[in-house]
Coordinates of C-alpha atoms in Angstrom, one line a residue:
Chain Q
M1427 CA 112.6 116.5 90.1
R1428 CA 111.7 116.3 93.8
S1429 CA 114.5 114.5 95.6
I1430 CA 116.1 114.0 98.9
N1431 CA 119.8 113.1 99.2
I1432 CA 119.8 110.6 102.1
A1433 CA 122.5 108.9 104.1
A1434 CA 122.0 105.8 106.0
G1435 CA 124.2 106.4 109.0
Q1436 CA 125.1 103.0 110.3
L1437 CA 126.8 102.5 113.6
G1438 CA 129.1 99.8 114.8
P1439 CA 128.7 98.6 118.4
I1440 CA 128.3 100.9 121.4
A1441 CA 129.9 99.6 124.6
R1442 CA 127.9 99.8 127.8
N1443 CA 130.4 102.1 129.4
E1444 CA 130.5 104.5 126.4
T1445 CA 129.2 108.0 127.3
R1446 CA 126.6 109.9 125.4
T1447 CA 129.3 112.4 124.6
E1448 CA 131.4 109.8 123.0
V1449 CA 128.5 108.5 121.0
V1450 CA 127.5 112.0 119.9
A1451 CA 131.0 112.5 118.7
R1452 CA 130.6 109.4 116.4
L1453 CA 127.2 110.6 115.2
S1454 CA 128.7 114.0 114.5
A1455 CA 131.5 112.5 112.4
L1456 CA 129.0 110.6 110.3
M1457 CA 126.9 113.8 110.0
R1458 CA 129.9 115.7 108.6
E1459 CA 130.7 113.0 106.2
A1460 CA 127.1 112.9 105.0
Q1461 CA 127.0 116.7 104.6
S1462 CA 130.2 116.6 102.7
A1463 CA 128.7 114.1 100.3
G1464 CA 125.8 116.5 99.7
C1465 CA 123.2 114.8 101.8
D1466 CA 120.1 116.5 103.1
L1467 CA 119.3 114.0 105.7
I1468 CA 121.1 111.3 107.8
I1469 CA 119.3 108.4 109.4
Y1470 CA 120.8 106.9 112.6
P1471 CA 119.8 103.5 114.1
E1472 CA 117.2 102.6 116.8
L1473 CA 118.5 103.5 120.4
A1474 CA 121.5 105.2 118.8
L1475 CA 122.7 106.8 122.0
T1476 CA 123.5 103.8 124.1
T1477 CA 124.2 100.1 123.9
F1478 CA 121.1 98.0 123.3
F1479 CA 120.2 97.6 127.0
P1480 CA 117.1 95.4 126.6
R1481 CA 119.5 92.5 126.3
W1482 CA 119.9 92.7 130.1
Y1483 CA 117.4 91.9 132.8
M1484 CA 117.5 94.7 135.4
E1485 CA 115.3 95.3 138.4
D1486 CA 116.6 98.6 139.6
Q1487 CA 114.5 101.3 137.8
A1488 CA 117.2 103.9 138.4
E1489 CA 119.7 101.7 136.6
I1490 CA 117.3 101.2 133.7
D1491 CA 116.5 104.8 133.5
C1492 CA 120.2 105.6 132.9
F1493 CA 119.6 104.5 129.3
F1494 CA 116.6 106.9 128.8
E1495 CA 116.6 110.6 127.8
R1496 CA 114.5 112.9 129.9
E1497 CA 114.7 115.7 127.4
M1498 CA 115.6 116.0 123.7
P1499 CA 117.8 117.7 123.1
G1500 CA 119.5 117.4 126.4
P1501 CA 122.9 118.7 127.5
Q1502 CA 124.7 115.9 125.9
T1503 CA 122.7 115.7 122.7
R1504 CA 122.3 119.4 122.0
P1505 CA 125.7 119.5 120.2
L1506 CA 124.3 117.2 117.5
F1507 CA 121.3 119.5 117.0
D1508 CA 123.6 122.5 116.8
L1509 CA 125.9 120.8 114.3
A1510 CA 122.8 119.9 112.1
G1511 CA 121.8 123.6 112.1
E1512 CA 125.3 124.7 111.3
L1513 CA 125.8 122.2 108.5
G1514 CA 122.3 122.6 107.2
I1515 CA 121.5 118.8 107.3
G1516 CA 118.5 117.0 108.9
F1517 CA 118.7 113.8 111.0
C1518 CA 116.5 111.0 112.3
L1519 CA 117.7 109.7 115.6
G1520 CA 116.4 106.7 117.8
Y1521 CA 116.6 106.9 121.6
A1522 CA 114.9 105.7 124.7
E1523 CA 112.4 108.3 125.8
L1524 CA 111.3 109.0 129.4
A1525 CA 108.1 111.2 129.2
L1526 CA 106.0 112.6 132.0
E1527 CA 102.4 112.5 130.7
D1528 CA 99.2 112.7 132.7
G1529 CA 101.3 113.0 135.8
R1530 CA 102.9 109.6 135.2
L1531 CA 106.2 108.5 133.8
H1532 CA 106.1 106.6 130.5
R1533 CA 108.9 104.9 128.6
Y1534 CA 109.0 104.6 124.8
N1535 CA 111.4 103.3 122.2
S1536 CA 111.2 106.5 120.1
S1537 CA 112.7 108.3 117.1
I1538 CA 112.7 112.0 116.1
L1539 CA 113.0 113.7 112.8
V1540 CA 115.1 116.9 112.9
D1541 CA 115.0 119.5 110.1
K1542 CA 117.9 121.4 108.6
S1543 CA 117.6 124.1 111.2
G1544 CA 118.0 121.7 114.0
R1545 CA 114.3 121.7 114.9
I1546 CA 112.3 118.5 115.8
V1547 CA 109.5 118.2 113.3
A1548 CA 108.2 114.7 114.1
K1549 CA 108.4 112.1 116.8
Y1550 CA 107.5 108.4 116.5
R1551 CA 107.1 105.8 119.3
K1552 CA 107.6 102.2 118.4
V1553 CA 104.4 100.3 118.0
H1554 CA 105.7 96.7 117.6
L1555 CA 107.8 95.9 120.7
P1556 CA 109.4 92.4 120.2
G1557 CA 110.7 90.0 122.8
H1558 CA 109.3 89.4 126.2
A1559 CA 108.4 91.0 129.5
E1560 CA 109.8 88.5 132.1
H1561 CA 113.3 87.3 132.7
E1562 CA 114.0 84.2 130.6
P1563 CA 117.4 82.9 132.0
W1564 CA 117.6 80.1 129.4
R1565 CA 118.3 82.7 126.7
K1566 CA 121.9 83.5 125.9
F1567 CA 120.8 87.2 126.1
Q1568 CA 117.4 88.8 126.9
H1569 CA 115.2 90.9 124.7
L1570 CA 113.2 92.8 127.2
E1571 CA 111.5 95.5 125.1
K1572 CA 108.1 94.4 126.2
R1573 CA 109.3 95.0 129.8
Y1574 CA 111.1 98.3 129.4
F1575 CA 108.9 100.1 127.0
E1576 CA 105.1 100.6 126.3
P1577 CA 103.9 100.6 122.7
G1578 CA 103.2 103.8 120.8
A1579 CA 99.8 104.9 119.4
G1580 CA 100.4 104.5 115.7
F1581 CA 102.1 105.6 112.4
G1582 CA 101.9 109.1 111.1
V1583 CA 103.6 111.1 108.3
V1584 CA 105.0 114.6 108.2
D1585 CA 105.6 116.9 105.3
A1586 CA 109.3 117.6 105.5
F1587 CA 112.4 117.8 103.2
G1588 CA 110.1 118.4 100.3
G1589 CA 108.3 115.0 100.7
V1590 CA 106.0 112.9 102.8
I1591 CA 108.2 111.3 105.6
G1592 CA 107.2 108.5 108.0
M1593 CA 109.2 106.6 110.7
A1594 CA 109.2 103.1 112.1
I1595 CA 111.6 101.3 114.3
C1596 CA 113.2 97.8 114.1
N1597 CA 110.6 95.1 114.6
D1598 CA 107.9 97.4 113.0
R1599 CA 109.6 96.7 109.6
R1600 CA 108.6 93.0 109.6
W1601 CA 104.9 94.0 109.8
S1602 CA 103.2 94.8 106.5
E1603 CA 100.6 96.9 108.4
T1604 CA 103.4 99.4 109.3
Y1605 CA 104.0 100.4 105.7
R1606 CA 100.4 100.2 104.7
V1607 CA 99.2 102.6 107.4
M1608 CA 101.8 105.1 106.2
G1609 CA 101.2 104.3 102.5
L1610 CA 97.5 105.3 103.0
Q1611 CA 98.9 108.7 104.2
G1612 CA 100.9 109.0 101.0
V1613 CA 104.3 108.3 102.5
E1614 CA 107.3 108.7 100.2
V1615 CA 110.2 107.8 102.5
V1616 CA 110.0 105.5 105.5
L1617 CA 112.9 105.9 108.0
I1618 CA 113.7 102.8 110.0
G1619 CA 116.5 102.2 112.6
Y1620 CA 117.2 98.8 114.1
N1621 CA 119.2 96.6 116.5
T1622 CA 118.9 93.0 115.3
P1623 CA 120.8 90.2 116.8
V1624 CA 121.9 87.5 114.3
H1625 CA 120.9 84.9 116.9
N1626 CA 117.2 84.7 117.7
P1627 CA 117.0 82.5 120.9
P1628 CA 113.4 81.1 120.4
A1629 CA 114.1 80.3 116.7
P1630 CA 117.8 79.7 116.1
E1631 CA 116.9 78.0 112.8
H1632 CA 116.3 81.5 111.3
D1633 CA 119.7 82.8 112.2
E1634 CA 121.3 82.3 108.9
L1635 CA 118.4 84.1 107.2
S1636 CA 118.6 87.2 109.3
L1637 CA 119.9 89.4 106.5
F1638 CA 117.6 87.9 104.0
H1639 CA 114.6 88.6 106.1
N1640 CA 115.8 92.1 106.9
Q1641 CA 116.0 93.0 103.2
L1642 CA 112.9 91.0 102.2
V1643 CA 110.5 92.9 104.5
M1644 CA 111.8 96.3 103.6
Q1645 CA 111.8 95.6 99.8
A1646 CA 108.2 94.4 100.0
G1647 CA 107.1 97.3 102.1
A1648 CA 108.7 99.7 99.6
Y1649 CA 107.2 98.1 96.5
Q1650 CA 103.8 97.5 97.9
N1651 CA 103.4 101.1 98.9
G1652 CA 105.5 102.9 96.3
T1653 CA 107.9 104.4 98.8
W1654 CA 111.5 104.7 99.5
V1655 CA 112.6 102.8 102.6
V1656 CA 115.8 103.5 104.5
G1657 CA 116.9 100.8 107.0
V1658 CA 119.8 101.6 109.4
A1659 CA 121.5 99.1 111.7
K1660 CA 123.5 99.3 114.8
A1661 CA 125.8 96.4 113.8
G1662 CA 128.6 94.3 114.9
I1663 CA 129.5 92.5 118.1
E1664 CA 128.1 94.7 120.9
E1665 CA 128.7 93.5 124.5
G1666 CA 129.1 90.0 123.2
V1667 CA 126.0 89.9 121.0
D1668 CA 126.4 89.8 117.2
Q1669 CA 124.1 92.2 115.5
I1670 CA 123.4 92.2 111.7
G1671 CA 124.4 95.1 109.5
G1672 CA 122.7 95.2 106.2
S1673 CA 121.8 99.0 106.3
C1674 CA 120.3 99.9 102.9
I1675 CA 118.3 102.4 101.0
I1676 CA 115.5 100.8 98.9
A1677 CA 113.7 102.3 96.0
P1678 CA 109.9 102.2 95.4
S1679 CA 110.7 99.4 92.9
G1680 CA 111.9 97.3 95.8
E1681 CA 115.5 97.5 94.4
V1682 CA 118.4 98.2 96.7
A1683 CA 119.8 101.6 95.7
A1684 CA 122.6 101.7 98.3
A1685 CA 123.9 99.5 101.1
C1686 CA 126.5 99.5 103.8
T1687 CA 129.1 96.8 103.4
T1688 CA 130.8 96.8 106.8
R1689 CA 129.5 96.3 110.3
G1690 CA 131.0 99.5 111.7
D1691 CA 130.3 103.2 111.6
E1692 CA 129.6 103.7 107.8
I1693 CA 127.4 105.8 105.5
A1694 CA 125.5 104.5 102.4
R1695 CA 123.8 107.2 100.4
A1696 CA 121.3 107.6 97.6
C1697 CA 119.6 110.5 95.9
C1698 CA 116.0 109.5 96.4
D1699 CA 113.7 110.7 93.5
L1700 CA 110.4 111.2 95.2
D1701 CA 108.6 111.2 91.9
L1702 CA 109.6 107.6 91.4
C1703 CA 106.9 106.8 94.0
N1704 CA 104.2 107.8 91.5
S1705 CA 105.3 105.1 89.1
Y1706 CA 103.7 102.7 91.6
K1707 CA 101.3 104.8 93.5
R1708 CA 99.5 105.7 90.3
T1709 CA 99.5 102.2 88.7
T1710 CA 99.6 98.8 90.3
F1711 CA 99.3 100.3 93.8
N1712 CA 96.7 103.0 93.1
F1713 CA 95.0 102.3 96.4
D1714 CA 91.9 104.5 95.6
V1715 CA 91.2 102.3 92.5
H1716 CA 92.4 98.8 93.6
R1717 CA 92.2 98.2 97.4
Q1718 CA 89.2 96.3 98.7
P1719 CA 88.8 97.2 102.4
H1720 CA 85.6 95.2 102.7
A1721 CA 87.8 92.1 102.6
Y1722 CA 90.3 93.3 105.3
R1723 CA 88.2 93.6 108.5
L1724 CA 89.9 90.7 110.2
I1725 CA 93.1 92.8 110.3
V1726 CA 91.6 95.1 112.9
E1727 CA 89.1 92.8 114.4
R1728 CA 91.6 90.2 115.5
K1729 CA 94.9 90.3 117.2
G1730 CA 95.8 86.8 116.2
R1731 CA 94.3 83.4 115.4
H1732 CA 93.2 82.9 119.0
L1733 CA 92.6 86.4 120.3
M1734 CA 90.3 89.2 119.2
A1735 CA 91.7 92.7 119.1
D1736 CA 90.2 93.4 122.6
G1737 CA 92.1 90.4 124.0
T1738 CA 89.0 88.1 124.3
A1739 CA 89.1 84.6 122.7
V1740 CA 88.2 84.2 119.1
P1741 CA 84.8 82.6 119.0
S1742 CA 84.9 79.0 117.6
A1743 CA 83.3 78.7 114.1
Chain D
M1208 CA 105.5 65.3 110.3
R1209 CA 102.5 66.8 108.7
S1210 CA 103.3 67.4 105.1
I1211 CA 101.7 67.8 101.6
N1212 CA 103.5 66.9 98.5
I1213 CA 102.6 69.7 96.2
A1214 CA 103.0 70.2 92.5
A1215 CA 102.9 73.6 90.8
G1216 CA 101.3 72.8 87.4
Q1217 CA 102.4 75.6 85.2
L1218 CA 100.8 75.9 81.8
G1219 CA 102.2 77.4 78.7
P1220 CA 100.0 79.6 76.5
I1221 CA 96.5 78.6 75.6
A1222 CA 95.3 79.7 72.1
R1223 CA 92.0 81.4 71.7
N1224 CA 90.7 78.5 69.5
E1225 CA 91.9 75.8 71.9
T1226 CA 88.9 73.8 73.2
R1227 CA 88.2 73.0 76.8
T1228 CA 88.7 69.4 75.9
E1229 CA 92.2 70.0 74.5
V1230 CA 93.1 72.1 77.7
V1231 CA 91.7 69.4 80.0
A1232 CA 94.0 66.9 78.2
R1233 CA 96.9 69.1 79.0
L1234 CA 95.8 69.5 82.7
S1235 CA 95.3 65.7 82.8
A1236 CA 98.9 65.0 81.6
L1237 CA 100.3 67.3 84.3
M1238 CA 98.1 65.6 86.9
R1239 CA 99.4 62.2 85.9
E1240 CA 103.0 63.4 86.1
A1241 CA 102.3 64.9 89.5
Q1242 CA 100.7 61.8 90.8
S1243 CA 103.6 59.7 89.5
A1244 CA 105.9 61.9 91.4
G1245 CA 104.0 61.2 94.6
C1246 CA 102.1 64.4 94.8
D1247 CA 98.9 64.9 96.9
L1248 CA 97.9 68.1 95.2
I1249 CA 98.4 70.0 92.0
I1250 CA 97.8 73.7 91.6
Y1251 CA 96.8 75.1 88.1
P1252 CA 96.9 78.7 87.0
E1253 CA 94.2 81.4 87.0
L1254 CA 91.6 81.1 84.2
A1255 CA 93.3 77.8 83.4
L1256 CA 90.7 76.5 80.9
T1257 CA 90.9 79.2 78.3
T1258 CA 93.1 81.9 76.9
F1259 CA 93.4 85.0 79.1
F1260 CA 90.4 86.7 77.5
P1261 CA 90.4 90.1 79.5
R1262 CA 93.1 91.2 77.0
W1263 CA 90.3 91.9 74.5
Y1264 CA 87.6 94.4 74.5
M1265 CA 84.3 92.7 73.7
E1266 CA 80.8 94.1 73.7
D1267 CA 78.8 91.0 72.8
Q1268 CA 77.9 89.4 76.1
A1269 CA 77.3 86.1 74.5
E1270 CA 80.9 86.2 73.1
I1271 CA 82.3 87.0 76.6
D1272 CA 80.3 84.3 78.2
C1273 CA 81.9 81.7 76.0
F1274 CA 84.9 82.0 78.3
F1275 CA 82.8 81.3 81.4
E1276 CA 81.8 78.0 83.1
R1277 CA 78.1 77.7 84.0
E1278 CA 78.7 74.6 86.1
M1279 CA 81.7 73.0 87.7
P1280 CA 82.3 70.3 86.9
G1281 CA 80.6 70.5 83.5
P1282 CA 80.6 68.1 80.7
Q1283 CA 84.1 69.1 79.5
T1284 CA 85.8 69.4 82.9
R1285 CA 84.2 66.4 84.5
P1286 CA 87.0 64.1 83.1
L1287 CA 89.6 66.0 85.2
F1288 CA 87.5 65.4 88.4
D1289 CA 87.1 61.8 87.5
L1290 CA 90.9 61.4 86.9
A1291 CA 91.6 63.1 90.2
G1292 CA 89.4 60.6 92.0
E1293 CA 90.9 57.7 90.0
L1294 CA 94.5 58.8 90.8
G1295 CA 93.8 59.9 94.3
I1296 CA 95.2 63.4 93.9
G1297 CA 93.7 66.8 94.7
F1298 CA 93.8 69.9 92.5
C1299 CA 93.2 73.6 92.6
L1300 CA 91.8 75.1 89.4
G1301 CA 91.2 78.7 88.3
Y1302 CA 88.3 79.4 85.9
A1303 CA 85.7 82.2 85.0
E1304 CA 82.6 81.5 86.9
L1305 CA 79.1 82.4 85.7
A1306 CA 76.7 82.1 88.7
L1307 CA 73.0 82.6 89.1
E1308 CA 72.5 84.2 92.4
D1309 CA 69.5 86.1 93.8
G1310 CA 67.9 85.7 90.4
R1311 CA 70.7 87.5 88.6
L1312 CA 73.8 86.5 86.8
H1313 CA 77.2 87.1 88.4
R1314 CA 80.6 86.7 86.9
Y1315 CA 83.7 86.0 89.0
N1316 CA 87.3 85.1 88.5
S1317 CA 87.3 82.0 90.7
S1318 CA 89.3 79.0 91.9
I1319 CA 88.2 75.8 93.5
L1320 CA 90.0 73.2 95.7
V1321 CA 89.1 69.7 94.9
D1322 CA 90.0 66.8 97.3
K1323 CA 91.4 63.3 96.4
S1324 CA 88.0 61.9 95.9
G1325 CA 87.3 64.5 93.2
R1326 CA 84.9 66.6 95.4
I1327 CA 85.0 70.4 95.6
V1328 CA 85.9 71.4 99.2
A1329 CA 86.4 75.2 98.8
K1330 CA 85.7 78.0 96.3
Y1331 CA 87.4 81.4 96.2
R1332 CA 86.4 84.4 94.1
K1333 CA 89.1 86.9 93.4
V1334 CA 89.0 90.1 95.4
H1335 CA 91.6 92.3 93.8
L1336 CA 90.6 92.7 90.2
P1337 CA 93.4 94.6 88.4
G1338 CA 93.2 96.7 85.2
H1339 CA 90.4 98.8 84.1
A1340 CA 86.6 98.8 83.1
E1341 CA 86.6 100.8 79.9
H1342 CA 88.2 100.2 76.6
E1343 CA 91.6 101.9 76.4
P1344 CA 92.6 101.7 72.8
W1345 CA 96.1 103.2 73.5
R1346 CA 97.2 100.0 75.2
K1347 CA 98.9 97.3 73.2
F1348 CA 96.4 95.0 74.8
Q1349 CA 93.6 95.4 77.3
H1350 CA 93.3 94.3 80.9
L1351 CA 89.5 94.4 81.4
E1352 CA 89.1 92.4 84.6
K1353 CA 87.3 95.3 86.2
R1354 CA 84.8 95.1 83.3
Y1355 CA 84.2 91.3 83.0
F1356 CA 84.2 90.3 86.7
E1357 CA 82.9 91.6 90.0
P1358 CA 85.0 91.3 93.1
G1359 CA 84.6 88.4 95.5
A1360 CA 83.6 88.8 99.3
G1361 CA 86.9 87.8 101.0
F1362 CA 89.6 85.3 101.9
G1363 CA 88.7 82.2 103.8
V1364 CA 90.6 79.0 104.7
V1365 CA 89.6 75.3 104.7
D1366 CA 90.9 72.3 106.6
A1367 CA 92.0 70.0 103.8
F1368 CA 94.9 67.7 103.0
G1369 CA 95.8 67.6 106.6
G1370 CA 96.4 71.4 106.8
V1371 CA 94.9 74.8 106.7
I1372 CA 94.5 75.8 103.0
G1373 CA 93.7 79.2 101.5
M1374 CA 93.4 80.5 98.0
A1375 CA 94.2 83.8 96.2
I1376 CA 94.4 84.7 92.5
C1377 CA 97.0 86.7 90.6
N1378 CA 96.9 90.4 91.6
D1379 CA 95.8 89.4 95.1
R1380 CA 99.3 88.2 95.6
R1381 CA 100.7 91.8 95.5
W1382 CA 98.5 92.9 98.4
S1383 CA 99.9 92.2 101.9
E1384 CA 96.2 92.1 103.2
T1385 CA 95.6 89.0 101.3
Y1386 CA 98.1 86.9 103.2
R1387 CA 97.3 88.6 106.5
V1388 CA 93.6 87.9 106.5
M1389 CA 94.4 84.2 105.9
G1390 CA 97.3 84.3 108.3
L1391 CA 94.9 85.4 111.0
Q1392 CA 92.9 82.3 110.2
G1393 CA 96.0 80.1 110.6
V1394 CA 96.7 79.4 107.0
E1395 CA 99.5 77.0 106.2
V1396 CA 99.4 76.9 102.4
V1397 CA 98.2 79.7 100.1
L1398 CA 97.5 78.6 96.5
I1399 CA 97.8 81.3 93.9
G1400 CA 97.4 81.0 90.1
Y1401 CA 98.2 83.9 87.9
N1402 CA 98.4 85.4 84.3
T1403 CA 100.9 88.2 84.3
P1404 CA 102.0 89.9 81.2
V1405 CA 105.6 91.0 81.2
H1406 CA 104.5 94.3 79.8
N1407 CA 102.4 96.6 81.9
P1408 CA 101.1 99.3 79.6
P1409 CA 100.6 102.1 82.3
A1410 CA 104.0 101.5 83.7
P1411 CA 106.4 99.9 81.1
E1412 CA 109.3 101.0 83.3
H1413 CA 108.4 98.0 85.6
D1414 CA 108.6 95.4 82.8
E1415 CA 112.1 94.2 83.5
L1416 CA 111.2 93.7 87.2
S1417 CA 108.2 91.5 86.6
L1418 CA 109.7 88.3 87.8
F1419 CA 111.4 90.0 90.8
H1420 CA 108.1 91.6 91.9
N1421 CA 106.3 88.3 91.5
Q1422 CA 108.7 86.5 93.7
L1423 CA 109.2 89.3 96.2
V1424 CA 105.5 89.6 97.1
M1425 CA 105.1 85.9 97.6
Q1426 CA 108.2 85.5 99.7
A1427 CA 107.1 88.4 101.9
G1428 CA 103.6 87.0 102.3
A1429 CA 105.0 83.6 103.2
Y1430 CA 107.5 84.8 105.8
Q1431 CA 105.3 87.4 107.4
N1432 CA 102.6 84.8 108.0
G1433 CA 104.6 81.7 108.4
T1434 CA 102.9 79.9 105.5
W1435 CA 103.8 78.0 102.4
V1436 CA 102.8 79.9 99.2
V1437 CA 102.5 78.2 95.9
G1438 CA 102.4 80.5 92.8
V1439 CA 101.5 79.1 89.4
A1440 CA 101.7 80.9 86.1
K1441 CA 100.1 80.6 82.7
A1442 CA 103.3 81.5 81.0
G1443 CA 104.8 82.2 77.5
I1444 CA 103.5 84.1 74.5
E1445 CA 99.8 83.7 74.4
E1446 CA 97.9 85.3 71.5
G1447 CA 100.9 87.7 71.0
V1448 CA 101.2 88.7 74.6
D1449 CA 104.3 87.6 76.5
Q1450 CA 103.4 86.3 80.0
I1451 CA 106.0 85.7 82.9
G1452 CA 106.5 82.2 84.2
G1453 CA 108.3 82.1 87.6
S1454 CA 106.0 79.4 89.1
C1455 CA 107.3 78.5 92.5
I1456 CA 106.8 76.9 95.9
I1457 CA 107.8 79.1 98.7
A1458 CA 108.6 78.0 102.3
P1459 CA 107.5 79.8 105.4
S1460 CA 111.0 81.1 105.7
G1461 CA 110.5 83.0 102.4
E1462 CA 112.9 80.7 100.7
V1463 CA 112.1 79.3 97.2
A1464 CA 111.8 75.6 97.7
A1465 CA 111.0 74.7 94.0
A1466 CA 110.6 76.6 90.8
C1467 CA 109.7 76.1 87.2
T1468 CA 112.4 76.9 84.7
T1469 CA 110.5 76.9 81.4
R1470 CA 107.5 78.9 80.2
G1471 CA 105.6 75.9 79.0
D1472 CA 103.6 73.1 80.6
E1473 CA 105.8 72.0 83.5
I1474 CA 105.7 70.8 87.0
A1475 CA 107.7 72.0 90.1
R1476 CA 107.2 70.2 93.2
A1477 CA 108.1 70.2 96.9
C1478 CA 107.2 68.3 100.0
C1479 CA 105.7 71.0 102.2
D1480 CA 106.3 70.3 105.9
L1481 CA 103.4 72.1 107.5
D1482 CA 105.1 72.1 110.9
L1483 CA 107.7 74.5 109.6
C1484 CA 105.0 77.1 109.7
N1485 CA 105.1 77.0 113.5
S1486 CA 108.7 78.0 113.5
Y1487 CA 107.4 81.5 112.5
K1488 CA 103.9 81.4 113.8
R1489 CA 105.0 80.8 117.3
T1490 CA 108.0 83.2 117.4
T1491 CA 108.5 86.3 115.4
F1492 CA 105.0 86.2 113.9
N1493 CA 103.1 85.0 117.0
F1494 CA 100.2 87.3 116.1
D1495 CA 98.5 86.9 119.5
V1496 CA 101.5 88.2 121.3
H1497 CA 102.9 90.8 118.9
R1498 CA 100.3 92.4 116.6
Q1499 CA 98.9 95.8 117.5
P1500 CA 95.5 96.3 115.8
H1501 CA 94.9 99.6 117.5
A1502 CA 97.5 101.0 115.1
Y1503 CA 96.0 99.5 112.0
R1504 CA 92.5 101.1 111.8
L1505 CA 93.3 103.1 108.6
I1506 CA 93.6 99.8 106.7
V1507 CA 89.9 99.3 106.8
E1508 CA 88.8 102.9 107.2
R1509 CA 90.4 104.1 104.0
K1510 CA 90.4 102.8 100.5
G1511 CA 93.4 105.0 99.6
R1512 CA 95.0 108.3 100.3
H1513 CA 92.1 110.2 98.7
L1514 CA 89.0 108.0 99.4
M1515 CA 87.5 106.5 102.5
A1516 CA 86.4 102.9 102.5
D1517 CA 82.8 104.0 101.6
G1518 CA 84.0 105.9 98.6
T1519 CA 83.7 109.4 100.1
A1520 CA 86.7 111.8 100.1
V1521 CA 89.2 111.7 102.9
P1522 CA 88.5 114.8 105.0
S1523 CA 91.4 117.3 104.9
A1524 CA 93.5 117.3 108.0

């Protein structure tokens, strides 16, 4: 049996004035707990090193950049990498990435996969940035990911931990394309961290369905691609904003194999049998036999109902 | 409020020796019941005029073609069209279509949408044919859709009943691309008939999850595209094969608004407020704002992990 013993390492809220060192201590405690439970890998949430700062409108770039990491590991995060190597456990960590590329600074909402020796083996940059780019004072709180980050290039997979691993972040999980693009590369475990407010200012009528939608999209993505999905929240009331928990590990059947039940620092774990994926990948979802790409062209030709992928208007019929 | 009062017109089993006239009488009874309940539209299952014949391996093309319709309406189905016009109710009907095109006979697993005057306003031919093309005697029963049908061209929508309507058939509902291609055309109601055996011979370990998977994929398709989804079964034990029921009407929230609770001829109905779609289409799933087609190219470039869309092998990395 090929299997990975995985821990979903949910975090409770992180206050704005909490230091990286304090957060790393919390991450380290969860890592020790996961390792004691026999886990090979622990998944932390999106932007796991700080409070969820896109909830505030800020104009001072220096203030914004305080939430970003210029190197990974850096002085404050290295202890987590060292501990991973010492304990022999891998981790997946979300953080705000400040990268110098082509002589210019770029900012991404990123996650990395670190192996049991403490070495980074994959990096992912969030593709589906939710929210808005301009200050919208009518909202109780902002969601300025479109302002503070640029979107990543796409979804890859990596051979690690004896399986095929992919990453996605938060809003990515609501988009079926996320799972499919990785499914087409044979993904067996999709790792997803998130920060999801219970309240969605543009559509408050969805608030009571937040946990249902969270689970629905990950269950469908798992089943339709024959993959494990691990969803990990930063949960609880953070700087006055209530964020859902619902961290869980979902089997390729779409069934929930393990779930957190608090909204604080907590681990849920499952032994993920990677061969279960084949039960779906070789039957109902044998893509090589059953997919019909000739019928899917609109998915890449159009951005939406009104815009083509290149941003021009959809021609009227 | 723009709304369509919709009935899911589930059928119990149809015996192999049951005539079209007998079946049309059952469809008519459901139509009368739906119209009495104030419905604008009734949805019937896939291949609603006969037993689900792909469960048998047949070599005699004349025997196979007995299950197909050469014209629609034909002499035996015209009474249903006449009744629809008389009652002022529309319907969606699945059937096996024998079509003469380009001087050659083609066979499709099709459905049509008929308006309140009894006029056909749209036709759809199933894209995702499940099962296999050759006789596999080890199976308890066959699933020879890949033998008896050729796949359709794609997914369209039509303006009808005051909304934007699309159709899909059975296995199509398991594929996220089905909903997305229609979602990109602004679909507000997706109509889906199905015949789904409880037992899946290549993967019997999924049998107990049949109803869960049926609902999961339609709920995700509804939510992720902000559309109503109507799923309608031919249910019960048909010629010895147990088929799931689970017919239901799903709101754009992904919530089940109405569901059948038997496995026989039965109606479930819901008044579908089309403006509810906008609650999703204009916020979380505002495609024009949030989709990232640059990251989706693999969806059309590849058929599966091993094959490109044109059937050649995926180049090794």
